[in-house]
Short mmCIF file of C-alpha atoms and ligand atoms in Angstrom, two decimals:
data_model
loop_
_atom_site.label_atom_id
_atom_site.label_comp_id
_atom_site.label_asym_id
_atom_site.label_seq_id
_atom_site.Cartn_x
_atom_site.Cartn_y
_atom_site.Cartn_z
CA MET A 1 0.00 0.00 0.00
CA ARG A 2 1.14 3.52 -0.76
CA ILE A 3 0.04 6.28 1.63
CA ASP A 4 0.50 9.90 0.63
CA ILE A 5 -0.06 12.64 3.16
CA LEU A 6 -0.58 16.24 2.15
CA THR A 7 0.09 18.62 5.01
CA LEU A 8 1.57 21.98 5.95
CA PHE A 9 3.51 20.30 8.75
CA PRO A 10 5.22 17.16 7.42
CA GLU A 11 7.64 17.13 10.36
CA MET A 12 4.75 16.29 12.71
CA PHE A 13 4.53 12.80 11.19
CA ASN A 14 8.10 11.63 11.68
CA ALA A 15 7.69 10.36 15.23
CA VAL A 16 4.50 8.41 14.56
CA LEU A 17 5.49 6.88 11.21
CA GLY A 18 9.00 6.15 12.44
CA THR A 19 7.97 4.21 15.55
CA SER A 20 6.44 0.87 16.49
CA ILE A 21 4.03 -0.87 14.09
CA PRO A 22 3.85 1.87 11.41
CA LYS A 23 7.65 1.79 11.20
CA ARG A 24 7.87 -2.01 11.13
CA ALA A 25 5.17 -2.25 8.46
CA ALA A 26 7.21 0.08 6.22
CA GLN A 27 10.41 -1.87 6.93
CA LYS A 28 8.62 -5.08 5.91
CA GLY A 29 7.58 -3.43 2.63
CA LEU A 30 3.86 -3.58 3.42
CA VAL A 31 3.41 0.18 3.14
CA SER A 32 5.32 3.23 2.01
CA TYR A 33 4.70 6.75 3.34
CA HIS A 34 5.11 9.85 1.21
CA LEU A 35 4.83 13.25 2.81
CA THR A 36 4.22 16.34 0.71
CA ASN A 37 4.12 19.92 1.90
CA ILE A 38 1.08 21.69 0.47
CA ARG A 39 3.07 24.94 0.53
CA ASP A 40 5.38 23.56 -2.18
CA PHE A 41 2.48 24.06 -4.57
CA ALA A 42 1.87 27.71 -3.72
CA THR A 43 2.55 29.96 -6.69
CA ASP A 44 2.68 33.47 -5.25
CA ALA A 45 5.65 35.22 -3.67
CA HIS A 46 4.24 34.72 -0.16
CA LYS A 47 3.71 30.99 -0.68
CA SER A 48 0.06 31.42 0.36
CA VAL A 49 -2.11 28.37 0.93
CA ASP A 50 -5.04 30.11 2.61
CA ASP A 51 -7.04 33.31 2.40
CA LYS A 52 -9.81 35.24 4.18
CA PRO A 53 -13.32 33.76 3.85
CA PHE A 54 -15.71 35.39 1.39
CA GLY A 55 -18.52 37.01 3.35
CA GLY A 56 -16.25 37.74 6.29
CA GLY A 57 -15.74 35.88 9.53
CA PRO A 58 -12.81 34.73 11.61
CA GLY A 59 -9.89 32.57 10.51
CA MET A 60 -8.50 31.60 7.16
CA VAL A 61 -9.70 29.13 4.55
CA MET A 62 -7.49 26.67 2.64
CA MET A 63 -7.47 27.65 -1.04
CA CYS A 64 -8.33 25.41 -3.98
CA GLN A 65 -5.40 25.90 -6.32
CA THR A 66 -2.60 24.60 -4.10
CA LEU A 67 -4.55 21.54 -3.02
CA PHE A 68 -5.79 20.63 -6.50
CA ASP A 69 -2.27 20.99 -7.92
CA ALA A 70 -0.77 18.95 -5.08
CA VAL A 71 -3.33 16.14 -5.40
CA GLU A 72 -2.97 15.97 -9.19
CA SER A 73 0.83 15.99 -9.01
CA ILE A 74 0.91 13.18 -6.43
CA GLU A 75 -1.54 11.06 -8.37
CA ARG A 76 0.61 11.31 -11.49
CA GLN A 77 3.46 9.64 -9.57
CA ASP A 78 3.31 5.85 -9.72
CA ALA A 79 -0.19 6.12 -11.18
CA ALA A 80 -2.13 3.13 -9.89
CA PRO A 81 -4.15 1.54 -12.71
CA ASP A 82 -7.27 0.60 -10.74
CA LYS A 83 -8.93 3.82 -9.57
CA SER A 84 -11.41 1.88 -7.42
CA ARG A 85 -8.48 0.84 -5.23
CA CYS A 86 -7.31 4.42 -4.61
CA VAL A 87 -9.00 6.73 -2.13
CA ARG A 88 -8.63 10.41 -1.39
CA VAL A 89 -9.34 11.18 2.25
CA LEU A 90 -9.98 14.65 3.63
CA LEU A 91 -9.67 14.97 7.40
CA THR A 92 -12.43 17.24 8.69
CA PRO A 93 -14.67 17.37 11.75
CA GLN A 94 -17.59 17.38 9.30
CA GLY A 95 -16.72 13.95 7.91
CA ARG A 96 -17.96 10.41 8.49
CA LEU A 97 -16.98 9.21 11.96
CA PHE A 98 -13.90 7.02 11.75
CA ASP A 99 -14.27 3.59 13.30
CA GLN A 100 -12.89 0.09 12.87
CA SER A 101 -15.11 -0.69 9.90
CA VAL A 102 -13.85 2.40 8.03
CA ALA A 103 -10.28 1.36 8.91
CA GLU A 104 -10.98 -2.10 7.45
CA GLU A 105 -12.49 -0.62 4.31
CA LEU A 106 -9.43 1.59 3.75
CA ALA A 107 -6.93 -1.14 4.62
CA ALA A 108 -8.20 -3.09 1.60
CA LYS A 109 -7.12 -0.35 -0.84
CA ASP A 110 -3.81 -0.03 -2.73
CA ARG A 111 -3.34 3.67 -2.39
CA LEU A 112 -4.52 6.39 -0.01
CA LEU A 113 -4.04 10.12 -0.25
CA LEU A 114 -4.74 11.86 3.04
CA ILE A 115 -5.28 15.61 3.06
CA ALA A 116 -4.69 17.30 6.40
CA GLY A 117 -5.71 20.92 6.45
CA HIS A 118 -5.07 23.62 8.98
CA TYR A 119 -6.84 26.89 9.72
CA GLU A 120 -10.58 27.48 9.76
CA GLY A 121 -11.53 25.05 7.04
CA PHE A 122 -11.40 24.20 3.35
CA ASP A 123 -12.88 26.04 0.39
CA GLU A 124 -16.03 24.00 -0.31
CA ARG A 125 -14.93 23.42 -3.92
CA ILE A 126 -12.16 21.17 -2.63
CA SER A 127 -14.82 18.66 -1.55
CA GLU A 128 -16.89 19.31 -4.63
CA GLY A 129 -14.03 18.95 -7.12
CA LEU A 130 -11.75 16.36 -5.54
CA LYS A 131 -14.63 14.27 -4.14
CA PRO A 132 -12.64 12.87 -1.23
CA MET A 133 -14.01 10.58 1.44
CA GLU A 134 -14.39 12.99 4.37
CA ILE A 135 -13.39 11.56 7.73
CA SER A 136 -13.69 12.88 11.27
CA ILE A 137 -11.99 11.12 14.15
CA GLY A 138 -14.47 12.42 16.71
CA ASP A 139 -16.80 15.21 17.70
CA TYR A 140 -14.19 17.72 18.77
CA ILE A 141 -12.12 20.30 16.92
CA LEU A 142 -8.40 19.78 16.49
CA SER A 143 -6.03 22.52 15.41
CA GLY A 144 -5.53 20.70 12.15
CA GLY A 145 -6.05 17.41 10.37
CA GLU A 146 -2.53 16.11 11.09
CA LEU A 147 -3.30 14.26 14.32
CA ALA A 148 -6.44 12.85 12.72
CA ALA A 149 -4.40 11.65 9.72
CA MET A 150 -1.95 9.92 12.08
CA VAL A 151 -4.80 8.17 13.89
CA VAL A 152 -6.23 6.98 10.58
CA VAL A 153 -2.86 5.77 9.25
CA ASP A 154 -2.03 3.91 12.47
CA ALA A 155 -5.41 2.15 12.59
CA ILE A 156 -5.12 1.11 8.92
CA VAL A 157 -1.50 -0.01 8.87
CA ARG A 158 -1.91 -2.43 11.76
CA LEU A 159 -4.62 -4.19 9.70
CA LEU A 160 -2.33 -4.90 6.74
CA PRO A 161 -1.65 -8.63 6.54
CA GLY A 162 1.71 -9.30 8.20
CA ALA A 163 1.91 -5.95 10.03
CA LEU A 164 1.35 -7.47 13.43
CA GLY A 165 3.71 -10.15 14.67
CA ALA A 166 2.17 -13.37 16.03
CA GLU A 167 2.64 -11.87 19.48
CA ASP A 168 0.26 -8.98 18.85
CA GLY A 169 -2.49 -10.75 16.87
CA ALA A 170 -5.56 -8.69 16.03
CA ALA A 171 -8.22 -11.39 16.28
CA ASP A 172 -9.26 -10.77 19.90
CA GLU A 173 -8.64 -7.06 19.93
CA THR A 174 -11.24 -4.60 21.02
CA PHE A 175 -13.77 -4.16 18.18
CA ALA A 176 -12.80 -7.42 16.47
CA GLY A 177 -16.26 -8.90 15.89
CA GLY A 178 -17.79 -5.69 17.25
CA LEU A 179 -17.00 -6.55 20.88
CA LEU A 180 -14.64 -4.99 23.40
CA GLU A 181 -11.60 -7.00 24.38
CA HIS A 182 -11.54 -9.27 27.45
CA PRO A 183 -9.41 -8.24 30.46
CA GLN A 184 -5.73 -9.17 30.33
CA TYR A 185 -3.33 -10.12 33.14
CA THR A 186 0.37 -10.84 33.37
CA ARG A 187 2.86 -11.59 36.16
CA PRO A 188 2.71 -11.47 39.12
CA ARG A 189 -0.23 -13.76 39.79
CA GLU A 190 -1.20 -11.63 42.78
CA PHE A 191 -0.51 -7.90 43.14
CA ARG A 192 -1.48 -5.87 46.23
CA GLY A 193 -4.17 -8.35 47.13
CA MET A 194 -5.61 -8.47 43.60
CA ALA A 195 -5.42 -11.93 42.07
CA ALA A 196 -5.51 -12.84 38.40
CA PRO A 197 -8.45 -15.19 37.62
CA ASP A 198 -7.48 -18.84 38.24
CA VAL A 199 -8.94 -19.96 34.92
CA LEU A 200 -6.21 -18.08 33.02
CA LEU A 201 -3.55 -20.13 34.78
CA SER A 202 -5.44 -23.43 34.49
CA GLY A 203 -3.91 -24.43 31.15
CA ASN A 204 -7.41 -25.41 29.98
CA HIS A 205 -7.66 -23.62 26.63
CA ALA A 206 -11.34 -24.32 26.08
CA GLU A 207 -12.20 -22.89 29.51
CA ILE A 208 -9.98 -19.87 28.89
CA ALA A 209 -11.65 -19.19 25.54
CA LYS A 210 -15.10 -19.52 27.16
CA TRP A 211 -14.16 -17.14 30.01
CA ARG A 212 -12.76 -14.60 27.58
CA LEU A 213 -15.84 -14.61 25.39
CA GLU A 214 -18.09 -14.20 28.45
CA GLN A 215 -15.98 -11.25 29.58
CA ARG A 216 -16.13 -9.63 26.15
CA LEU A 217 -19.91 -9.95 26.07
CA GLU A 218 -20.32 -8.63 29.62
CA ARG A 219 -17.95 -5.70 29.10
CA THR A 220 -19.52 -4.67 25.84
CA GLN A 221 -23.02 -4.82 27.36
CA GLN A 222 -21.96 -2.75 30.38
CA ARG A 223 -19.67 -0.20 28.76
CA ARG A 224 -20.88 0.23 25.21
CA PRO A 225 -24.66 -0.19 24.83
CA ASP A 226 -24.34 1.05 21.23
CA LEU A 227 -21.95 -1.76 20.26
CA TRP A 228 -24.01 -4.29 22.24
CA LYS A 229 -27.20 -3.35 20.39
CA ALA A 230 -25.42 -3.69 17.02
CA TYR A 231 -23.98 -7.05 18.09
CA LEU A 232 -27.45 -8.39 19.04
CA THR A 233 -28.88 -7.15 15.76
CA ARG A 234 -26.16 -8.96 13.79
CA LEU A 235 -26.68 -12.11 15.86
CA GLU A 236 -30.42 -12.10 15.18
CA ALA A 237 -29.85 -11.50 11.46
CA SER A 238 -27.42 -14.42 11.22
CA ARG A 239 -29.89 -16.68 13.12
CA ALA A 240 -32.66 -15.66 10.70
CA ASP A 241 -30.34 -16.42 7.74
CA ARG A 242 -29.64 -19.87 9.12
CA CYS A 243 -33.39 -20.56 9.50
CA ILE A 244 -33.96 -19.64 5.86
CA GLU A 245 -31.15 -21.90 4.56
N1 LIG B 301 -9.64 18.50 11.84
C1 LIG B 301 -10.01 19.21 12.93
N2 LIG B 301 -10.72 18.47 13.77
C2 LIG B 301 -10.84 17.22 13.21
C3 LIG B 301 -11.47 16.02 13.61
N3 LIG B 301 -12.15 15.92 14.75
N4 LIG B 301 -11.38 14.96 12.78
C4 LIG B 301 -10.71 15.07 11.61
N5 LIG B 301 -10.09 16.18 11.19
C5 LIG B 301 -10.15 17.25 11.99
#
């Protein structure tokens, strides 16, 4: 997978992309990161990328020309033949809420182009003309799309086949199957009067699996009624499907 990131602050990404799983995934050749400074595409003497909003109001708005030129220039590099496997993503608090299913959808693509803006917002014609998938990482306003882009890249890269070593397998992780993860324990067996559950040290793998599933169901029901409701709906639908077959 090739991931391009368009930003005014490429240096913000070095720590995240150069550490832990995102770094290892690149070293294994599963992904390559390409950072481009939007300002490189500014054409005036001041290297402007933003301007005052028409109609007045506070803040500055990201201009069309620099972003269109940047996107078109990047997409000419290594042009991927199958357009359906390439996605432009615009990070904005007005976008679709990012969750594990969006991460899975994007992890199946060959090429992503993430656009992280700063300032008050984007000229609306950027959405209209570039038709990106608009993604928000939550209902709060960040100073720019950079942190959001890092969140999105991290969540996607760990899903690429081979990105996680056997030791950090994704199958039981929180949200796998729409459930929260079961509690985890490690040494010592007892700490300040708090003991790890005996079943985990029993060596009985069937019992351990049963306990973990029960914990996942209980936790999801208690902590995330929204996920629990969706889980029950899926369960009912799959039961109905089995009755029909
Ligand atoms: N830019 C500013 N806030 C954002 C958010 N919550 N998600 C994505 N991009 C953003």
